[in-house]
PDB file of C-alpha atoms in Angstrom:
ATOM      1  CA  UNK A  41      40.269 -27.233 -27.031  1.00 71.00           C
ATOM      2  CA  UNK A  42      39.135 -30.539 -25.671  1.00 75.00           C
ATOM      3  CA  UNK A  43      35.213 -31.578 -25.428  1.00 73.00           C
ATOM      4  CA  UNK A  44      35.214 -31.051 -21.439  1.00 74.00           C
ATOM      5  CA  UNK A  45      36.566 -27.321 -21.929  1.00 73.00           C
ATOM      6  CA  UNK A  46      33.651 -26.938 -24.544  1.00 70.00           C
ATOM      7  CA  UNK A  47      30.881 -28.054 -22.032  1.00 67.00           C
ATOM      8  CA  UNK A  48      32.393 -26.058 -19.436  1.00 68.00           C
ATOM      9  CA  UNK A  49      32.378 -22.866 -21.301  1.00 71.00           C
ATOM     10  CA  UNK A  50      28.774 -23.824 -22.618  1.00 66.00           C
ATOM     11  CA  UNK A  51      27.768 -24.156 -18.809  1.00 67.00           C
ATOM     12  CA  UNK A  52      29.146 -21.258 -17.425  1.00 66.00           C
ATOM     13  CA  UNK A  53      28.050 -19.113 -20.163  1.00 66.00           C
ATOM     14  CA  UNK A  54      24.444 -20.440 -19.459  1.00 67.00           C
ATOM     15  CA  UNK A  55      24.553 -19.661 -15.617  1.00 63.00           C
ATOM     16  CA  UNK A  56      25.740 -16.291 -16.468  1.00 68.00           C
ATOM     17  CA  UNK A  57      22.398 -15.939 -18.808  1.00 59.00           C
ATOM     18  CA  UNK A  58      20.741 -17.196 -15.815  1.00 59.00           C
ATOM     19  CA  UNK A  59      22.047 -14.868 -13.407  1.00 52.00           C
ATOM     20  CA  UNK A  60      21.330 -12.383 -15.948  1.00 57.00           C
ATOM     21  CA  UNK A  61      17.585 -12.824 -16.785  1.00 52.00           C
ATOM     22  CA  UNK A  62      17.401 -13.245 -13.167  1.00 51.00           C
ATOM     23  CA  UNK A  63      18.387  -9.812 -12.480  1.00 52.00           C
ATOM     24  CA  UNK A  64      16.473  -8.506 -15.068  1.00 50.00           C
ATOM     25  CA  UNK A  65      12.986  -9.830 -13.732  1.00 50.00           C
ATOM     26  CA  UNK A  66      13.974  -8.368 -10.584  1.00 48.00           C
ATOM     27  CA  UNK A  67      15.115  -4.592 -11.674  1.00 48.00           C
ATOM     28  CA  UNK A  68      11.280  -5.001 -13.658  1.00 47.00           C
ATOM     29  CA  UNK A  69       9.339  -6.096 -10.682  1.00 47.00           C
ATOM     30  CA  UNK A  70      11.201  -2.895  -8.858  1.00 54.00           C
ATOM     31  CA  UNK A  71      10.689  -0.764 -11.172  1.00 55.00           C
ATOM     32  CA  UNK A  72       6.752  -1.695 -11.574  1.00 51.00           C
ATOM     33  CA  UNK A  73       6.389  -1.240  -7.890  1.00 55.00           C
ATOM     34  CA  UNK A  74       7.881   2.292  -8.207  1.00 62.00           C
ATOM     35  CA  UNK A  75       5.729   3.052 -10.714  1.00 63.00           C
ATOM     36  CA  UNK A  76       2.706   2.466  -8.940  1.00 70.00           C
ATOM     37  CA  UNK A  77       4.344   3.965  -5.382  1.00 69.00           C
ATOM     38  CA  UNK A  78       4.439   6.909  -7.877  1.00 76.00           C
ATOM     39  CA  UNK A  79       0.825   6.561  -8.993  1.00 74.00           C
ATOM     40  CA  UNK A  80       0.109   6.194  -5.872  1.00 75.00           C
ATOM     41  CA  UNK A  81       1.446   9.416  -4.415  1.00 77.00           C
ATOM     42  CA  UNK A  82      -0.306  11.346  -7.467  1.00 81.00           C
ATOM     43  CA  UNK A  83      -3.536  10.046  -6.686  1.00 81.00           C
ATOM     44  CA  UNK A  84      -2.565  10.733  -2.626  1.00 79.00           C
ATOM     45  CA  UNK A  85      -1.953  14.244  -3.678  1.00 78.00           C
ATOM     46  CA  UNK A  86      -4.850  14.931  -5.364  1.00 83.00           C
ATOM     47  CA  UNK A  87      -7.097  13.528  -2.818  1.00 83.00           C
ATOM     48  CA  UNK A  88      -5.821  15.536   0.071  1.00 79.00           C
ATOM     49  CA  UNK A  89      -4.482  18.606   1.046  1.00 74.00           C
ATOM     50  CA  UNK A  90      -1.233  16.925   2.232  1.00 90.00           C
ATOM     51  CA  UNK A  91      -0.394  13.258   3.438  1.00 91.00           C
ATOM     52  CA  UNK A  92       2.843  11.749   5.175  1.00 93.00           C
ATOM     53  CA  UNK A  93       4.528   8.514   4.106  1.00 90.00           C
ATOM     54  CA  UNK A  94       5.685   5.581   5.805  1.00 90.00           C
ATOM     55  CA  UNK A  95       5.238   6.769   9.424  1.00 93.00           C
ATOM     56  CA  UNK A  96       5.391   5.169  12.560  1.00 94.00           C
ATOM     57  CA  UNK A  97       2.584   5.653  15.323  1.00 93.00           C
ATOM     58  CA  UNK A  98       2.981   4.957  18.655  1.00 90.00           C
ATOM     59  CA  UNK A  99       0.401   1.635  19.328  1.00 84.00           C
ATOM     60  CA  UNK A 100      -0.762   2.533  22.832  1.00 79.00           C
ATOM     61  CA  UNK A 101       0.420  -0.970  23.311  1.00 83.00           C
ATOM     62  CA  UNK A 102       4.567   0.446  24.397  1.00 83.00           C
ATOM     63  CA  UNK A 103       4.790  -0.512  20.790  1.00 88.00           C
ATOM     64  CA  UNK A 104       4.394   1.068  17.655  1.00 91.00           C
ATOM     65  CA  UNK A 105       3.132   0.126  14.270  1.00 93.00           C
ATOM     66  CA  UNK A 106       4.195   1.751  10.225  1.00 94.00           C
ATOM     67  CA  UNK A 107       1.492   3.324   8.498  1.00 94.00           C
ATOM     68  CA  UNK A 108       2.002   3.335   4.457  1.00 92.00           C
ATOM     69  CA  UNK A 109      -0.162   6.900   4.089  1.00 93.00           C
ATOM     70  CA  UNK A 110      -1.696   9.436   6.106  1.00 95.00           C
ATOM     71  CA  UNK A 111      -3.744  11.812   4.155  1.00 94.00           C
ATOM     72  CA  UNK A 112      -5.690  14.748   5.664  1.00 95.00           C
ATOM     73  CA  UNK A 113      -9.138  15.104   4.388  1.00 94.00           C
ATOM     74  CA  UNK A 114     -11.726  17.903   4.742  1.00 93.00           C
ATOM     75  CA  UNK A 115     -13.924  14.918   6.855  1.00 94.00           C
ATOM     76  CA  UNK A 116     -11.025  13.556   8.583  1.00 95.00           C
ATOM     77  CA  UNK A 117      -7.642  11.759   7.796  1.00 96.00           C
ATOM     78  CA  UNK A 118      -7.932   8.605   6.166  1.00 96.00           C
ATOM     79  CA  UNK A 119      -4.931   5.597   7.241  1.00 97.00           C
ATOM     80  CA  UNK A 120      -3.895   3.859   3.921  1.00 95.00           C
ATOM     81  CA  UNK A 121      -2.410  -0.061   3.536  1.00 94.00           C
ATOM     82  CA  UNK A 122      -0.580   0.107   0.206  1.00 92.00           C
ATOM     83  CA  UNK A 123      -0.773  -3.939  -0.909  1.00 93.00           C
ATOM     84  CA  UNK A 124       1.046  -5.410  -4.153  1.00 91.00           C
ATOM     85  CA  UNK A 125      -0.447  -8.490  -5.244  1.00 93.00           C
ATOM     86  CA  UNK A 126      -0.321  -9.361  -8.694  1.00 92.00           C
ATOM     87  CA  UNK A 127      -3.154 -11.652  -9.930  1.00 94.00           C
ATOM     88  CA  UNK A 128      -6.303 -12.642  -9.664  1.00 96.00           C
ATOM     89  CA  UNK A 129      -7.270 -11.448  -6.090  1.00 96.00           C
ATOM     90  CA  UNK A 130     -10.193 -13.500  -3.791  1.00 95.00           C
ATOM     91  CA  UNK A 131     -11.185 -12.021  -1.134  1.00 94.00           C
ATOM     92  CA  UNK A 132     -14.163 -11.311   1.359  1.00 92.00           C
ATOM     93  CA  UNK A 133     -14.642  -9.380   4.622  1.00 92.00           C
ATOM     94  CA  UNK A 134     -14.930 -11.482   6.900  1.00 92.00           C
ATOM     95  CA  UNK A 135     -12.620 -14.360   5.373  1.00 93.00           C
ATOM     96  CA  UNK A 136      -9.758 -14.589   7.221  1.00 95.00           C
ATOM     97  CA  UNK A 137      -7.010 -15.922   4.422  1.00 96.00           C
ATOM     98  CA  UNK A 138      -7.473 -14.268   1.238  1.00 96.00           C
ATOM     99  CA  UNK A 139      -6.167 -15.801  -2.201  1.00 95.00           C
ATOM    100  CA  UNK A 140      -3.739 -14.754  -4.995  1.00 95.00           C
ATOM    101  CA  UNK A 141      -3.888 -16.482  -8.312  1.00 94.00           C
ATOM    102  CA  UNK A 142      -0.532 -16.016 -10.249  1.00 94.00           C
ATOM    103  CA  UNK A 143      -0.739 -18.442 -13.596  1.00 91.00           C
ATOM    104  CA  UNK A 144      -1.420 -21.720 -12.286  1.00 93.00           C
ATOM    105  CA  UNK A 145      -0.090 -20.822  -8.784  1.00 94.00           C
ATOM    106  CA  UNK A 146      -1.969 -19.848  -5.653  1.00 94.00           C
ATOM    107  CA  UNK A 147      -0.801 -18.379  -2.555  1.00 95.00           C
ATOM    108  CA  UNK A 148      -2.797 -17.720   1.028  1.00 96.00           C
ATOM    109  CA  UNK A 149      -2.010 -14.055   2.605  1.00 96.00           C
ATOM    110  CA  UNK A 150      -3.995 -12.861   5.392  1.00 97.00           C
ATOM    111  CA  UNK A 151      -7.200  -9.934   5.504  1.00 97.00           C
ATOM    112  CA  UNK A 152      -5.425  -6.828   5.766  1.00 97.00           C
ATOM    113  CA  UNK A 153      -8.739  -5.033   6.539  1.00 97.00           C
ATOM    114  CA  UNK A 154      -7.756  -6.106  10.638  1.00 95.00           C
ATOM    115  CA  UNK A 155      -4.604  -4.642  10.725  1.00 96.00           C
ATOM    116  CA  UNK A 156      -5.991  -1.854   8.760  1.00 97.00           C
ATOM    117  CA  UNK A 157      -8.559  -1.030  11.852  1.00 96.00           C
ATOM    118  CA  UNK A 158      -5.625  -1.487  14.103  1.00 95.00           C
ATOM    119  CA  UNK A 159      -3.784   1.202  12.447  1.00 96.00           C
ATOM    120  CA  UNK A 160      -6.920   3.611  12.134  1.00 97.00           C
ATOM    121  CA  UNK A 161      -7.509   2.865  15.903  1.00 95.00           C
ATOM    122  CA  UNK A 162      -3.913   4.362  16.741  1.00 95.00           C
ATOM    123  CA  UNK A 163      -3.799   7.098  14.894  1.00 96.00           C
ATOM    124  CA  UNK A 164      -7.015   8.136  16.246  1.00 96.00           C
ATOM    125  CA  UNK A 165      -5.220   7.741  20.059  1.00 94.00           C
ATOM    126  CA  UNK A 166      -3.154  10.439  18.476  1.00 94.00           C
ATOM    127  CA  UNK A 167      -6.019  13.167  17.771  1.00 96.00           C
ATOM    128  CA  UNK A 168      -9.142  12.437  19.135  1.00 96.00           C
ATOM    129  CA  UNK A 169     -10.722  15.396  17.947  1.00 96.00           C
ATOM    130  CA  UNK A 170     -10.362  13.824  14.272  1.00 97.00           C
ATOM    131  CA  UNK A 171     -12.672  11.413  12.785  1.00 97.00           C
ATOM    132  CA  UNK A 172      -9.465   8.583  11.538  1.00 97.00           C
ATOM    133  CA  UNK A 173     -10.912   6.275   8.080  1.00 97.00           C
ATOM    134  CA  UNK A 174      -8.972   3.285   7.182  1.00 97.00           C
ATOM    135  CA  UNK A 175      -8.770   1.748   3.484  1.00 96.00           C
ATOM    136  CA  UNK A 176      -6.544  -0.876   1.970  1.00 96.00           C
ATOM    137  CA  UNK A 177      -5.631  -0.349  -1.672  1.00 94.00           C
ATOM    138  CA  UNK A 178      -4.664  -2.560  -3.907  1.00 93.00           C
ATOM    139  CA  UNK A 179      -2.191  -1.477  -6.796  1.00 90.00           C
ATOM    140  CA  UNK A 180      -3.511  -2.240 -10.450  1.00 88.00           C
ATOM    141  CA  UNK A 181      -1.025  -4.988 -10.604  1.00 89.00           C
ATOM    142  CA  UNK A 182      -3.625  -7.253  -9.186  1.00 92.00           C
ATOM    143  CA  UNK A 183      -7.304  -7.677 -10.291  1.00 93.00           C
ATOM    144  CA  UNK A 184     -10.392  -8.833  -7.401  1.00 95.00           C
ATOM    145  CA  UNK A 185     -12.376 -11.950  -9.135  1.00 94.00           C
ATOM    146  CA  UNK A 186     -15.427 -10.569  -6.377  1.00 88.00           C
ATOM    147  CA  UNK A 187     -16.777  -7.240  -5.451  1.00 91.00           C
ATOM    148  CA  UNK A 188     -14.116  -5.418  -3.643  1.00 93.00           C
ATOM    149  CA  UNK A 189     -14.625  -6.145   0.380  1.00 93.00           C
ATOM    150  CA  UNK A 190     -15.628  -3.079   2.809  1.00 91.00           C
ATOM    151  CA  UNK A 191     -12.986  -1.054   3.812  1.00 94.00           C
ATOM    152  CA  UNK A 192     -10.722  -2.395   0.349  1.00 97.00           C
ATOM    153  CA  UNK A 193      -9.723   0.310  -2.863  1.00 95.00           C
ATOM    154  CA  UNK A 194      -7.877   0.109  -5.635  1.00 93.00           C
ATOM    155  CA  UNK A 195      -5.918   2.683  -6.705  1.00 91.00           C
ATOM    156  CA  UNK A 196      -8.022   3.155  -9.719  1.00 91.00           C
ATOM    157  CA  UNK A 197     -11.248   3.485  -7.390  1.00 93.00           C
ATOM    158  CA  UNK A 198     -10.100   4.919  -3.864  1.00 93.00           C
ATOM    159  CA  UNK A 199     -10.985   9.313  -4.826  1.00 91.00           C
ATOM    160  CA  UNK A 200     -14.399   7.482  -5.682  1.00 93.00           C
ATOM    161  CA  UNK A 201     -14.045   5.169  -2.394  1.00 94.00           C
ATOM    162  CA  UNK A 202     -13.695   8.459  -0.341  1.00 93.00           C
ATOM    163  CA  UNK A 203     -15.461  10.965  -2.191  1.00 91.00           C
ATOM    164  CA  UNK A 204     -17.600  11.309   0.874  1.00 91.00           C
ATOM    165  CA  UNK A 205     -14.552  12.568   2.975  1.00 90.00           C
ATOM    166  CA  UNK A 206     -13.637  15.182   0.126  1.00 87.00           C
ATOM    167  CA  UNK A 207     -16.789  16.904   0.426  1.00 83.00           C
ATOM    168  CA  UNK A 208     -15.971  20.678   1.299  1.00 78.00           C
ATOM    169  CA  UNK A 209     -13.145  22.325  -0.155  1.00 72.00           C
ATOM    170  CA  UNK A 210     -11.446  23.610   3.282  1.00 88.00           C
ATOM    171  CA  UNK A 211      -9.796  21.236   5.909  1.00 91.00           C
ATOM    172  CA  UNK A 212     -11.504  22.074   9.435  1.00 92.00           C
ATOM    173  CA  UNK A 213      -9.397  24.489  11.237  1.00 92.00           C
ATOM    174  CA  UNK A 214      -8.941  22.303  14.059  1.00 94.00           C
ATOM    175  CA  UNK A 215      -8.429  19.197  11.997  1.00 94.00           C
ATOM    176  CA  UNK A 216      -5.557  21.128  10.229  1.00 95.00           C
ATOM    177  CA  UNK A 217      -3.956  22.417  13.896  1.00 95.00           C
ATOM    178  CA  UNK A 218      -4.544  18.784  15.503  1.00 96.00           C
ATOM    179  CA  UNK A 219      -2.701  17.128  11.698  1.00 96.00           C
ATOM    180  CA  UNK A 220      -0.137  19.532  12.639  1.00 95.00           C
ATOM    181  CA  UNK A 221       0.739  18.403  15.831  1.00 94.00           C
ATOM    182  CA  UNK A 222       0.282  14.770  14.849  1.00 95.00           C
ATOM    183  CA  UNK A 223       3.026  15.824  11.845  1.00 94.00           C
ATOM    184  CA  UNK A 224       5.068  17.342  14.452  1.00 93.00           C
ATOM    185  CA  UNK A 225       4.748  14.110  16.853  1.00 89.00           C
ATOM    186  CA  UNK A 226       5.768  11.479  14.432  1.00 88.00           C
ATOM    187  CA  UNK A 227       8.642  13.580  12.824  1.00 83.00           C
ATOM    188  CA  UNK A 228      12.270  11.947  13.638  1.00 62.00           C
ATOM    189  CA  UNK A 229      10.346   8.300  14.134  1.00 62.00           C
ATOM    190  CA  UNK A 230      11.332   5.560  11.251  1.00 51.00           C
ATOM    191  CA  UNK A 231       9.394   4.024   9.158  1.00 47.00           C
TER     192      UNK A 231
END
């Protein structure tokens, strides 16, 4: 074997190792997201009587929006947007662009509060007799450098943040009837 062949084999092996590492990193990321999704579902099951996941709701403007979770609580329906931004997060209720820092790099992303409120309005349009509230919920992979803005929670703080909506043991019958009507209306729509 000559030197060129050996270098070619070494370069090929290095590429294969690199591809395996990239694949493993992606699988690790997928595993973490699945873990966060499972943690969120457990939290939501403990919060309310029922919940729907990944539903498409008409927005009242001849279009539709996808809602991560709808939760039926004694105090009304909760619209939950789940966000996964690892790293340190800098946010403010009235700041248009929030910042995520991972290591020495920083990234901007749009303030998610207004889109969540738009989803609240869309759900409210479907069940006007039921109070509808919204929360943007961040996974454990991110931590806020400042206080959480209004209507923002972490998976760990969500139950406490909506405690007033959970007061009372029973969901009023009219809320449950509206929930069932909403569920039937949204069945079969793809998310």
